[in-house]
Amino acid sequence: MENQVDELVRFFKALAEPNRLRIIGLLAQKPQSVEQLATTLHVGESTVSHHLSRLGEAGLVSARAEGYYSIYALHTGALAAMAKKILHEDALPGLALGMDVDAYDRKVLSAFSDASGRIKAFPVQEKKFLVILRHILGEFEPGIRYSEKRVNQILARYSADTATLRRSLVEHGFMAREGGGGMYWRVQRTAGPHGERESEPTFPRE
Amino acid sequence: MENQVDELVRFFKALAEPNRLRIIGLLAQKPQSVEQLATTLHVGESTVSHHLSRLGEAGLVSARAEGYYSIYALHTGALAAMAKKILHEDALPGLALGMDVDAYDRKVLSAFSDASGRIKAFPVQEKKFLVILRHILGEFEPGIRYSEKRVNQILARYSADTATLRRSLVEHGFMAREGGGGMYWRVQRTAGPHGERESEPTFPRE
DNA sequence: GATGTAATTCTATATTCATGAAAGTAGTTC
DNA sequence: GAACTACTTTCATGAATATAGAATTACATC
C-alpha cells in the first residue's frame, strides 16, 4: 500500500542525517544520556533530543528513564530487520503497488487517437507505435483463427491503412499467419522462467 | 573516517523520498525511460530527471542511452550490498570513529576542578562522580600494591577529603583492599565475553 | 516547599530540497 | 539543415527541517 512507502521514508529519513548516524554509532558502543551525546557531538541538547525523537519514531532507539536522565539505547534489531526486508523478499516491486502503470500507454493512445478512438497518425517512434499495436491487439481473442478479410475488418476501426497495421502486428510478433491459407491468430505470450515463450494452441474458427 | 558517514548519508538520502522509492519500485519491474516514469508518477520530467540523478549518485541506478532516450535501470546489487554492510560487520560503532568520546568527561572534570586540577566539590550525581573517580584512578598503576598512607598521599593531590575518595574508589570497585594489612591495589577490569571480569594478579610493592 | 538538573517542547531562523517552467543539449527524422 | 523529441540543466519558489535559545516539565536534593 501507500503505507509501505511512508514507513520506508520515515525509516530512511531517520538515517539520512550525519548527526543522527553519529548518534547511532555512539549508542552502538553503549547506551548514553542526552547530555553525553550532546557534548560529544558538540551540538545543543535540544537538537539531540529532536534527533532522538526522530530515531525513536523509526523504531531505531528507545529511552529508559533513570532519575531525570533519559538513557537512550540502540535497537540493533530494527536495522537488521529492515536490512533483511530489503534484501530478502524482493519488496521492491511492491513499492509501485497501486500505481497506474498504464498512464504512459494512455497518454500515448490519447495523443495519437481522436475522440472516436481512430488513429490520427502512426507514431514515428517504435516505442509508441508498440503501445498502439498492443492496444489494437486487444480486439483479437487468443485461440481464435481469423481470415485476412476479418482481420482487415477489425483493423479498419482504427485506421484505413489496414495493411500497415496487419504487417506490423506480424512483424512484431503479436500475431502470426499460416503460410498458405491466409489465416491469422494472436500469438500467446507466456512468461516462462527464461523470458518469453510463444505457444501455438489448437484453433477453432471465430 | 568522516567519509564513511557522508557516503551513508548520500545513500539514505537517496532513499528518503517517496517518489524516489516509487521510481525504484517501477525500475524493479523493468528498465524505463524518463518520460515513462514521469507519466506514471504524474510529475514533471525534470523532476524525475533530478531524482534519477540523486539515485545515480548513490549508485542505485544507471542510464543506458538509446537514441535520444535514457533508459534507466536499477542496480539491485547496490541495495543488497548496503544491506549486507549494515547487517553483517557491525560497522555501526565505526560511525563514531574520530569523535572525541571523552568530551563529556572533560566537561565534567573542568566543571568540578580548578585550574591546578584539584577538585572544587564532589558532584552530587553518581554519574559525574564516577567520571572524577575514573580520572583519579589513572594515578594508580595496575599490578602495584600501595600502602594506605601512600594512597592518601596521592589522593591528597585532588582533595583534602582523602577518606571519601579512598572509600568511594573501593565501594565502586575501582580499587580493592587487603583484609588486614591495609594494602590497596587497582582492580583490573578485562572485558570478557560475558561482561566485565575482575582479576587479581600478583603484586610487587611500589 | 525551594533550588537545581536533565530532558522535552516551543519558537524562530537559516538551510536544504522537491517541484515545475524555461532554457539548453543531444540525437532523430524528414 | 530544419523541425522534432527526449532529456538535462538552470532558475525560482514553497515546503520541510536542522539548529539553538527560551519556556516548560519531571525528578531529585536539601
Short mmCIF file of C-alpha atoms (C1' of nucleotides) in Angstrom, two decimals:
data_model
loop_
_atom_site.label_atom_id
_atom_site.label_comp_id
_atom_site.label_asym_id
_atom_site.label_seq_id
_atom_site.Cartn_x
_atom_site.Cartn_y
_atom_site.Cartn_z
CA MET A 1 0.00 0.00 0.00
CA GLU A 2 0.93 3.60 0.10
CA ASN A 3 1.61 2.94 3.76
CA GLN A 4 4.55 0.81 2.79
CA VAL A 5 6.24 3.75 1.12
CA ASP A 6 5.60 6.08 4.03
CA GLU A 7 7.07 3.65 6.53
CA LEU A 8 10.22 3.27 4.47
CA VAL A 9 10.54 7.02 4.02
CA ARG A 10 10.31 7.55 7.76
CA PHE A 11 12.96 4.92 8.29
CA PHE A 12 15.40 6.22 5.68
CA LYS A 13 14.83 9.84 6.62
CA ALA A 14 15.82 8.94 10.15
CA LEU A 15 19.14 7.64 8.86
CA ALA A 16 19.70 10.36 6.27
CA GLU A 17 21.38 12.89 8.55
CA PRO A 18 25.02 12.99 9.66
CA ASN A 19 24.46 13.68 13.34
CA ARG A 20 21.81 11.02 13.59
CA LEU A 21 24.17 8.48 12.09
CA ARG A 22 26.81 9.55 14.59
CA ILE A 23 24.32 9.14 17.41
CA ILE A 24 23.67 5.62 16.23
CA GLY A 25 27.40 4.98 16.16
CA LEU A 26 27.75 6.25 19.72
CA LEU A 27 24.76 4.31 21.01
CA ALA A 28 26.16 1.21 19.36
CA GLN A 29 29.03 1.43 21.84
CA LYS A 30 26.86 1.90 24.92
CA PRO A 31 23.56 3.46 25.99
CA GLN A 32 24.00 7.13 26.79
CA SER A 33 22.18 10.18 28.10
CA VAL A 34 21.14 13.15 26.02
CA GLU A 35 23.73 15.36 27.65
CA GLN A 36 26.51 12.90 26.95
CA LEU A 37 25.59 12.72 23.28
CA ALA A 38 25.24 16.48 23.05
CA THR A 39 28.71 17.19 24.44
CA THR A 40 30.32 14.52 22.30
CA LEU A 41 28.65 15.84 19.17
CA HIS A 42 29.16 19.49 20.10
CA VAL A 43 25.51 20.37 19.49
CA GLY A 44 22.74 21.60 21.74
CA GLU A 45 20.77 19.22 23.91
CA SER A 46 17.50 20.22 22.32
CA THR A 47 18.94 19.30 18.97
CA VAL A 48 19.96 15.88 20.20
CA SER A 49 16.55 15.42 21.76
CA HIS A 50 14.99 16.23 18.42
CA HIS A 51 17.18 13.71 16.61
CA LEU A 52 16.49 11.01 19.17
CA SER A 53 12.80 11.63 18.74
CA ARG A 54 13.07 11.02 15.01
CA LEU A 55 15.15 7.92 15.54
CA GLY A 56 12.58 6.71 18.03
CA GLU A 57 9.71 7.18 15.57
CA ALA A 58 11.60 4.98 13.17
CA GLY A 59 11.96 2.33 15.85
CA LEU A 60 15.73 2.64 15.95
CA VAL A 61 16.22 3.72 19.56
CA SER A 62 14.28 3.79 22.79
CA ALA A 63 14.72 5.58 26.10
CA ARG A 64 14.83 4.27 29.62
CA ALA A 65 14.07 6.79 32.37
CA GLU A 66 16.64 6.82 35.12
CA GLY A 67 16.04 9.55 37.61
CA TYR A 68 15.72 12.63 35.50
CA TYR A 69 18.04 11.14 32.93
CA SER A 70 16.86 9.57 29.72
CA ILE A 71 19.22 6.82 28.82
CA TYR A 72 18.85 6.04 25.15
CA ALA A 73 19.78 2.66 23.72
CA LEU A 74 20.04 1.38 20.17
CA HIS A 75 17.60 -1.18 18.81
CA THR A 76 20.02 -3.21 16.79
CA GLY A 77 17.20 -5.46 15.73
CA ALA A 78 15.41 -2.70 13.84
CA LEU A 79 18.31 -2.16 11.48
CA ALA A 80 18.77 -5.86 10.91
CA ALA A 81 15.06 -6.35 10.30
CA MET A 82 14.93 -3.61 7.71
CA ALA A 83 18.08 -4.84 6.02
CA LYS A 84 16.57 -8.28 5.73
CA LYS A 85 13.31 -6.88 4.50
CA ILE A 86 15.05 -5.01 1.69
CA LEU A 87 17.43 -7.83 0.96
CA HIS A 88 15.36 -10.98 1.17
CA GLU A 89 11.90 -10.78 -0.29
CA ASP A 90 12.03 -8.50 -3.25
CA ALA A 91 9.65 -5.98 -1.76
CA LEU A 92 10.97 -3.56 -4.35
CA PRO A 93 8.26 -4.07 -6.97
CA GLY A 94 5.77 -3.81 -4.11
CA LEU A 95 6.70 -0.17 -3.80
CA ALA A 96 4.95 0.52 -7.07
CA LEU A 97 1.75 -1.12 -5.86
CA GLY A 98 -1.42 0.81 -6.54
CA MET A 99 0.14 2.99 -9.19
CA ASP A 100 -1.38 3.30 -12.62
CA VAL A 101 1.46 1.80 -14.58
CA ASP A 102 -0.62 2.26 -17.73
CA ALA A 103 -0.56 6.03 -17.50
CA TYR A 104 2.11 6.19 -20.18
CA ASP A 105 0.13 3.98 -22.55
CA ARG A 106 -3.00 6.06 -22.04
CA LYS A 107 -1.03 9.21 -22.74
CA VAL A 108 0.33 7.82 -25.99
CA LEU A 109 -3.05 6.48 -27.08
CA SER A 110 -4.83 9.73 -26.45
CA ALA A 111 -2.08 11.64 -28.23
CA PHE A 112 -2.42 9.62 -31.43
CA SER A 113 -6.14 8.85 -31.41
CA ASP A 114 -9.15 11.03 -31.99
CA ALA A 115 -12.26 11.10 -29.83
CA SER A 116 -13.78 8.07 -31.54
CA GLY A 117 -10.64 6.02 -30.94
CA ARG A 118 -9.37 6.09 -34.52
CA ILE A 119 -5.67 6.59 -35.08
CA LYS A 120 -4.84 10.07 -36.31
CA ALA A 121 -1.27 9.19 -37.31
CA PHE A 122 1.19 6.38 -36.79
CA PRO A 123 3.86 7.35 -34.25
CA VAL A 124 7.31 7.53 -35.75
CA GLN A 125 8.94 6.14 -32.66
CA GLU A 126 8.75 2.42 -32.35
CA LYS A 127 8.24 2.62 -28.61
CA LYS A 128 4.97 4.49 -29.03
CA PHE A 129 3.92 2.53 -32.09
CA LEU A 130 4.15 -0.61 -29.97
CA VAL A 131 1.74 0.93 -27.49
CA ILE A 132 -0.77 1.38 -30.32
CA LEU A 133 -0.27 -2.16 -31.57
CA ARG A 134 -0.67 -3.69 -28.12
CA HIS A 135 -3.88 -1.74 -27.72
CA ILE A 136 -5.34 -2.88 -31.01
CA LEU A 137 -4.26 -6.42 -30.23
CA GLY A 138 -6.91 -6.41 -27.53
CA GLU A 139 -9.53 -6.75 -30.28
CA PHE A 140 -8.32 -10.23 -31.12
CA GLU A 141 -9.07 -13.12 -28.83
CA PRO A 142 -6.41 -15.72 -28.19
CA GLY A 143 -7.13 -19.17 -29.57
CA ILE A 144 -9.22 -18.00 -32.49
CA ARG A 145 -8.36 -18.05 -36.21
CA TYR A 146 -9.20 -15.01 -38.27
CA SER A 147 -9.34 -14.75 -42.05
CA GLU A 148 -7.37 -11.89 -43.59
CA LYS A 149 -10.63 -10.28 -44.58
CA ARG A 150 -11.88 -10.42 -40.99
CA VAL A 151 -8.58 -9.03 -39.72
CA ASN A 152 -8.86 -6.10 -42.07
CA GLN A 153 -12.42 -5.50 -40.98
CA ILE A 154 -11.32 -5.21 -37.37
CA LEU A 155 -8.26 -3.09 -38.10
CA ALA A 156 -10.35 -0.73 -40.18
CA ARG A 157 -11.94 0.52 -36.97
CA TYR A 158 -8.61 2.11 -36.16
CA SER A 159 -7.15 3.16 -39.50
CA ALA A 160 -7.74 2.97 -43.23
CA ASP A 161 -4.19 1.71 -43.60
CA THR A 162 -5.04 -1.83 -42.55
CA ALA A 163 -2.12 -3.24 -44.50
CA THR A 164 0.45 -1.42 -42.37
CA LEU A 165 -1.25 -2.42 -39.14
CA ARG A 166 -1.56 -6.05 -40.22
CA ARG A 167 2.03 -6.30 -41.33
CA SER A 168 3.31 -4.56 -38.18
CA LEU A 169 1.35 -6.87 -35.92
CA VAL A 170 3.00 -9.84 -37.58
CA GLU A 171 6.45 -8.29 -37.77
CA HIS A 172 6.47 -7.50 -34.08
CA GLY A 173 5.32 -10.96 -33.19
CA PHE A 174 1.91 -10.01 -31.86
CA MET A 175 0.13 -12.08 -34.49
CA ALA A 176 1.11 -15.00 -36.68
CA ARG A 177 0.00 -16.07 -40.15
CA GLU A 178 -0.50 -19.53 -41.57
CA GLY A 179 1.72 -20.00 -44.58
CA GLY A 180 -0.74 -20.69 -47.40
CA GLY A 181 -4.29 -20.33 -46.14
CA GLY A 182 -4.14 -16.68 -45.16
CA MET A 183 -5.40 -17.32 -41.63
CA TYR A 184 -4.21 -15.18 -38.72
CA TRP A 185 -4.14 -15.70 -34.94
CA ARG A 186 -3.00 -13.90 -31.90
CA VAL A 187 0.32 -15.17 -30.54
CA GLN A 188 0.14 -16.22 -26.91
CA ARG A 189 2.96 -14.98 -24.80
CA THR A 190 3.53 -16.75 -21.53
CA ALA A 191 6.33 -15.52 -19.32
CA GLY A 192 8.44 -18.59 -18.64
CA PRO A 193 11.42 -18.82 -16.34
CA HIS A 194 13.78 -17.89 -19.17
CA GLY A 195 11.98 -14.95 -20.70
CA GLU A 196 9.03 -15.04 -23.06
CA ARG A 197 7.75 -18.07 -24.83
CA GLU A 198 5.33 -18.37 -27.68
CA SER A 199 2.83 -21.14 -27.87
CA GLU A 200 0.58 -22.22 -30.72
CA PRO A 201 -2.57 -23.87 -29.38
CA THR A 202 -5.25 -25.52 -31.44
CA PHE A 203 -7.65 -23.15 -33.17
CA PRO A 204 -11.40 -23.01 -33.56
CA ARG A 205 -12.79 -20.65 -36.19
CA GLU A 206 -14.27 -17.42 -34.97
CA MET B 1 36.54 8.29 8.73
CA GLU B 2 34.13 11.11 8.24
CA ASN B 3 33.88 9.90 4.70
CA GLN B 4 32.05 6.82 5.90
CA VAL B 5 29.27 8.95 7.33
CA ASP B 6 28.97 11.07 4.21
CA GLU B 7 28.66 8.06 1.97
CA LEU B 8 25.91 6.60 4.11
CA VAL B 9 24.07 9.91 4.24
CA ARG B 10 24.13 10.16 0.47
CA PHE B 11 22.78 6.63 0.24
CA PHE B 12 19.99 7.06 2.78
CA LYS B 13 19.04 10.49 1.50
CA ALA B 14 18.59 8.95 -1.90
CA LEU B 15 16.04 6.54 -0.46
CA ALA B 16 14.37 9.00 1.89
CA GLU B 17 11.85 10.40 -0.59
CA PRO B 18 8.52 8.91 -1.63
CA ASN B 19 8.83 9.47 -5.36
CA ARG B 20 12.34 8.09 -5.43
CA LEU B 21 11.18 4.95 -3.68
CA ARG B 22 8.38 4.64 -6.22
CA ILE B 23 10.89 5.04 -9.03
CA ILE B 24 12.89 2.20 -7.55
CA GLY B 25 9.75 0.12 -7.38
CA LEU B 26 8.98 0.83 -11.02
CA LEU B 27 12.52 0.18 -12.20
CA ALA B 28 12.49 -3.08 -10.27
CA GLN B 29 9.83 -4.24 -12.72
CA LYS B 30 11.67 -3.21 -15.86
CA PRO B 31 14.08 -0.52 -17.10
CA GLN B 32 12.19 2.56 -18.22
CA SER B 33 12.61 5.94 -19.81
CA VAL B 34 12.30 9.24 -18.01
CA GLU B 35 9.05 10.06 -19.77
CA GLN B 36 7.51 6.75 -18.81
CA LEU B 37 8.37 7.28 -15.16
CA ALA B 38 7.14 10.86 -15.26
CA THR B 39 3.72 9.99 -16.65
CA THR B 40 3.30 7.08 -14.25
CA LEU B 41 4.23 9.23 -11.26
CA HIS B 42 2.30 12.27 -12.51
CA VAL B 43 5.26 14.60 -12.05
CA GLY B 44 7.33 16.65 -14.46
CA GLU B 45 10.13 15.10 -16.44
CA SER B 46 12.67 17.47 -14.98
CA THR B 47 11.68 16.33 -11.54
CA VAL B 48 12.17 12.70 -12.46
CA SER B 49 15.49 13.56 -14.04
CA HIS B 50 16.52 15.22 -10.79
CA HIS B 51 15.52 12.17 -8.75
CA LEU B 52 17.31 9.79 -11.07
CA SER B 53 20.41 11.90 -10.76
CA ARG B 54 20.34 11.55 -6.99
CA LEU B 55 19.71 7.83 -7.21
CA GLY B 56 22.61 7.58 -9.62
CA GLU B 57 24.98 9.38 -7.27
CA ALA B 58 24.11 6.82 -4.64
CA GLY B 59 24.93 4.03 -7.09
CA LEU B 60 21.37 2.78 -7.15
CA VAL B 61 20.54 3.26 -10.84
CA SER B 62 22.35 3.86 -14.10
CA ALA B 63 21.28 5.03 -17.53
CA ARG B 64 21.77 3.49 -20.92
CA ALA B 65 21.50 5.84 -23.90
CA GLU B 66 19.18 4.57 -26.61
CA GLY B 67 18.64 7.07 -29.35
CA TYR B 68 17.59 10.19 -27.52
CA TYR B 69 16.11 8.08 -24.79
CA SER B 70 17.77 7.44 -21.48
CA ILE B 71 16.72 4.08 -20.27
CA TYR B 72 17.31 3.82 -16.56
CA ALA B 73 17.82 0.50 -14.82
CA LEU B 74 18.02 -0.48 -11.18
CA HIS B 75 21.28 -1.71 -9.67
CA THR B 76 19.83 -4.39 -7.48
CA GLY B 77 23.29 -5.19 -6.22
CA ALA B 78 23.76 -1.79 -4.61
CA LEU B 79 20.85 -2.26 -2.26
CA ALA B 80 21.91 -5.75 -1.34
CA ALA B 81 25.50 -4.67 -0.76
CA MET B 82 24.48 -1.87 1.57
CA ALA B 83 22.06 -4.09 3.44
CA LYS B 84 24.81 -6.62 3.99
CA LYS B 85 27.23 -3.92 5.04
CA ILE B 86 24.84 -2.67 7.70
CA LEU B 87 23.80 -6.14 8.73
CA HIS B 88 26.99 -8.15 8.73
CA GLU B 89 30.01 -6.45 10.13
CA ASP B 90 28.91 -4.17 12.89
CA ALA B 91 30.07 -1.05 11.11
CA LEU B 92 27.84 0.85 13.48
CA PRO B 93 30.48 1.75 16.07
CA GLY B 94 32.69 2.73 13.17
CA LEU B 95 30.36 5.64 12.54
CA ALA B 96 31.63 7.27 15.70
CA LEU B 97 35.23 6.97 14.59
CA GLY B 98 37.34 10.06 15.06
CA MET B 99 34.96 11.64 17.54
CA ASP B 100 36.15 12.77 20.93
CA VAL B 101 34.10 10.42 23.02
CA ASP B 102 35.78 11.89 26.10
CA ALA B 103 34.25 15.32 25.60
CA TYR B 104 31.68 14.62 28.30
CA ASP B 105 34.32 13.53 30.80
CA ARG B 106 36.40 16.61 30.08
CA LYS B 107 33.36 18.79 30.57
CA VAL B 108 32.60 17.23 33.93
CA LEU B 109 36.21 17.39 35.07
CA SER B 110 36.62 21.02 34.16
CA ALA B 111 33.31 21.82 35.84
CA PHE B 112 34.38 20.35 39.18
CA SER B 113 38.11 21.05 39.13
CA ASP B 114 40.06 24.26 39.49
CA ALA B 115 42.94 25.36 37.29
CA SER B 116 45.51 23.27 39.18
CA GLY B 117 43.40 20.13 38.82
CA ARG B 118 42.13 19.98 42.39
CA ILE B 119 38.51 19.07 42.98
CA LYS B 120 36.40 22.05 43.95
CA ALA B 121 33.43 19.95 45.08
CA PHE B 122 32.22 16.38 44.80
CA PRO B 123 29.41 16.09 42.25
CA VAL B 124 26.16 15.03 43.79
CA GLN B 125 25.22 12.88 40.86
CA GLU B 126 26.82 9.50 40.82
CA LYS B 127 27.25 9.61 37.07
CA LYS B 128 29.55 12.59 37.30
CA PHE B 129 31.25 11.42 40.47
CA LEU B 130 32.26 8.31 38.60
CA VAL B 131 33.93 10.44 35.97
CA ILE B 132 36.03 12.03 38.73
CA LEU B 133 36.92 8.67 40.24
CA ARG B 134 37.91 7.17 36.91
CA HIS B 135 40.12 10.17 36.30
CA ILE B 136 41.87 9.91 39.65
CA LEU B 137 42.24 6.18 39.15
CA GLY B 138 44.72 6.97 36.42
CA GLU B 139 47.24 7.90 39.13
CA PHE B 140 47.45 4.26 40.24
CA GLU B 141 49.27 1.71 38.15
CA PRO B 142 47.82 -1.75 37.80
CA GLY B 143 49.77 -4.53 39.41
CA ILE B 144 51.24 -2.46 42.20
CA ARG B 145 50.40 -2.55 45.93
CA TYR B 146 50.02 0.75 47.73
CA SER B 147 50.01 1.34 51.46
CA GLU B 148 47.08 3.34 52.82
CA LYS B 149 49.49 6.14 53.62
CA ARG B 150 50.72 6.20 50.04
CA VAL B 151 47.16 6.13 48.73
CA ASN B 152 46.25 9.14 50.85
CA GLN B 153 49.33 10.94 49.62
CA ILE B 154 48.24 10.50 46.03
CA LEU B 155 44.59 11.36 46.66
CA ALA B 156 45.61 14.49 48.53
CA ARG B 157 46.64 16.00 45.18
CA TYR B 158 42.95 16.13 44.34
CA SER B 159 41.18 16.80 47.61
CA ALA B 160 41.74 17.15 51.32
CA ASP B 161 38.93 14.66 51.86
CA THR B 162 41.07 11.65 51.06
CA ALA B 163 38.90 9.38 53.16
CA THR B 164 35.84 9.90 50.97
CA LEU B 165 37.84 9.40 47.82
CA ARG B 166 39.51 6.25 49.13
CA ARG B 167 36.26 4.74 50.32
CA SER B 168 34.46 5.61 47.09
CA LEU B 169 37.17 4.06 44.96
CA VAL B 170 36.76 0.81 46.86
CA GLU B 171 32.97 0.94 47.01
CA HIS B 172 32.68 1.37 43.27
CA GLY B 173 35.11 -1.44 42.64
CA PHE B 174 37.89 0.64 41.15
CA MET B 175 40.32 -0.39 43.90
CA ALA B 176 40.50 -3.30 46.33
CA ARG B 177 41.88 -3.59 49.85
CA GLU B 178 43.65 -6.48 51.52
CA GLY B 179 41.75 -7.51 54.64
CA GLY B 180 44.26 -6.95 57.45
CA GLY B 181 47.44 -5.41 56.10
CA GLY B 182 45.88 -2.19 54.82
CA MET B 183 47.33 -2.59 51.31
CA TYR B 184 45.44 -1.29 48.25
CA TRP B 185 45.64 -2.07 44.55
CA ARG B 186 43.93 -1.07 41.40
CA VAL B 187 41.37 -3.62 40.21
CA GLN B 188 42.00 -4.82 36.68
CA ARG B 189 38.95 -4.92 34.51
CA THR B 190 39.17 -7.02 31.39
CA ALA B 191 36.19 -7.13 29.11
CA GLY B 192 35.43 -10.82 28.74
CA PRO B 193 32.81 -12.42 26.53
CA HIS B 194 30.25 -12.27 29.33
CA GLY B 195 30.71 -8.72 30.55
CA GLU B 196 33.38 -7.46 32.89
CA ARG B 197 35.68 -9.62 34.91
CA GLU B 198 37.99 -8.72 37.74
CA SER B 199 41.39 -10.31 38.09
CA GLU B 200 43.84 -10.20 40.96
CA PRO B 201 47.39 -10.64 39.68
CA THR B 202 50.50 -10.98 41.80
CA PHE B 203 51.78 -7.73 43.26
CA PRO B 204 55.16 -6.14 43.59
CA ARG B 205 55.44 -3.27 46.02
CA GLU B 206 55.63 0.21 44.59
"C1'" DG C 1 8.49 23.74 49.52
"C1'" DA C 2 12.80 25.84 47.35
"C1'" DT C 3 16.54 25.02 44.45
"C1'" DG C 4 18.83 22.66 40.82
"C1'" DT C 5 19.34 19.49 36.92
"C1'" DA C 6 18.16 16.83 32.69
"C1'" DA C 7 15.06 16.47 29.23
"C1'" DT C 8 11.44 17.99 26.29
"C1'" DT C 9 8.63 21.24 23.88
"C1'" DC C 10 8.05 25.70 21.76
"C1'" DT C 11 9.67 29.37 18.76
"C1'" DA C 12 12.44 31.46 15.35
"C1'" DT C 13 15.76 31.17 11.69
"C1'" DA C 14 18.68 29.56 8.13
"C1'" DT C 15 19.44 25.80 5.04
"C1'" DT C 16 18.19 22.05 2.21
"C1'" DC C 17 15.47 20.36 -1.34
"C1'" DA C 18 11.33 18.82 -4.26
"C1'" DT C 19 8.98 20.79 -7.92
"C1'" DG C 20 7.97 22.75 -12.41
"C1'" DA C 21 8.82 26.26 -16.01
"C1'" DA C 22 12.15 27.73 -19.19
"C1'" DA C 23 16.41 27.45 -21.46
"C1'" DG C 24 19.93 24.47 -23.27
"C1'" DT C 25 21.75 19.92 -25.19
"C1'" DA C 26 21.90 15.67 -27.86
"C1'" DG C 27 20.03 12.71 -31.14
"C1'" DT C 28 16.48 11.59 -34.85
"C1'" DT C 29 13.60 12.29 -38.92
"C1'" DC C 30 12.46 14.41 -43.00
"C1'" DG D 1 19.87 21.87 -42.45
"C1'" DA D 2 15.10 22.41 -40.28
"C1'" DA D 3 11.86 20.53 -37.29
"C1'" DC D 4 11.10 17.49 -33.63
"C1'" DT D 5 11.83 14.66 -29.43
"C1'" DA D 6 13.67 13.16 -25.01
"C1'" DC D 7 16.44 14.61 -21.70
"C1'" DT D 8 19.16 17.67 -18.74
"C1'" DT D 9 20.29 21.93 -16.55
"C1'" DT D 10 19.17 26.36 -14.68
"C1'" DC D 11 16.28 29.15 -12.01
"C1'" DA D 12 12.71 30.48 -8.79
"C1'" DT D 13 9.64 29.18 -5.15
"C1'" DG D 14 7.41 26.92 -1.47
"C1'" DA D 15 7.79 23.23 1.96
"C1'" DA D 16 10.48 20.54 5.15
"C1'" DT D 17 13.91 20.56 8.70
"C1'" DA D 18 18.35 21.07 11.46
"C1'" DT D 19 19.67 24.06 14.91
"C1'" DA D 20 19.80 26.70 19.22
"C1'" DG D 21 17.65 29.58 22.69
"C1'" DA D 22 13.60 30.12 25.82
"C1'" DA D 23 9.98 28.19 28.30
"C1'" DT D 24 8.16 24.09 30.38
"C1'" DT D 25 8.09 19.59 32.54
"C1'" DA D 26 9.81 15.85 35.52
"C1'" DC D 27 12.54 14.48 39.04
"C1'" DA D 28 15.92 14.83 42.90
"C1'" DT D 29 18.14 17.01 46.71
"C1'" DC D 30 18.37 19.92 50.53
#
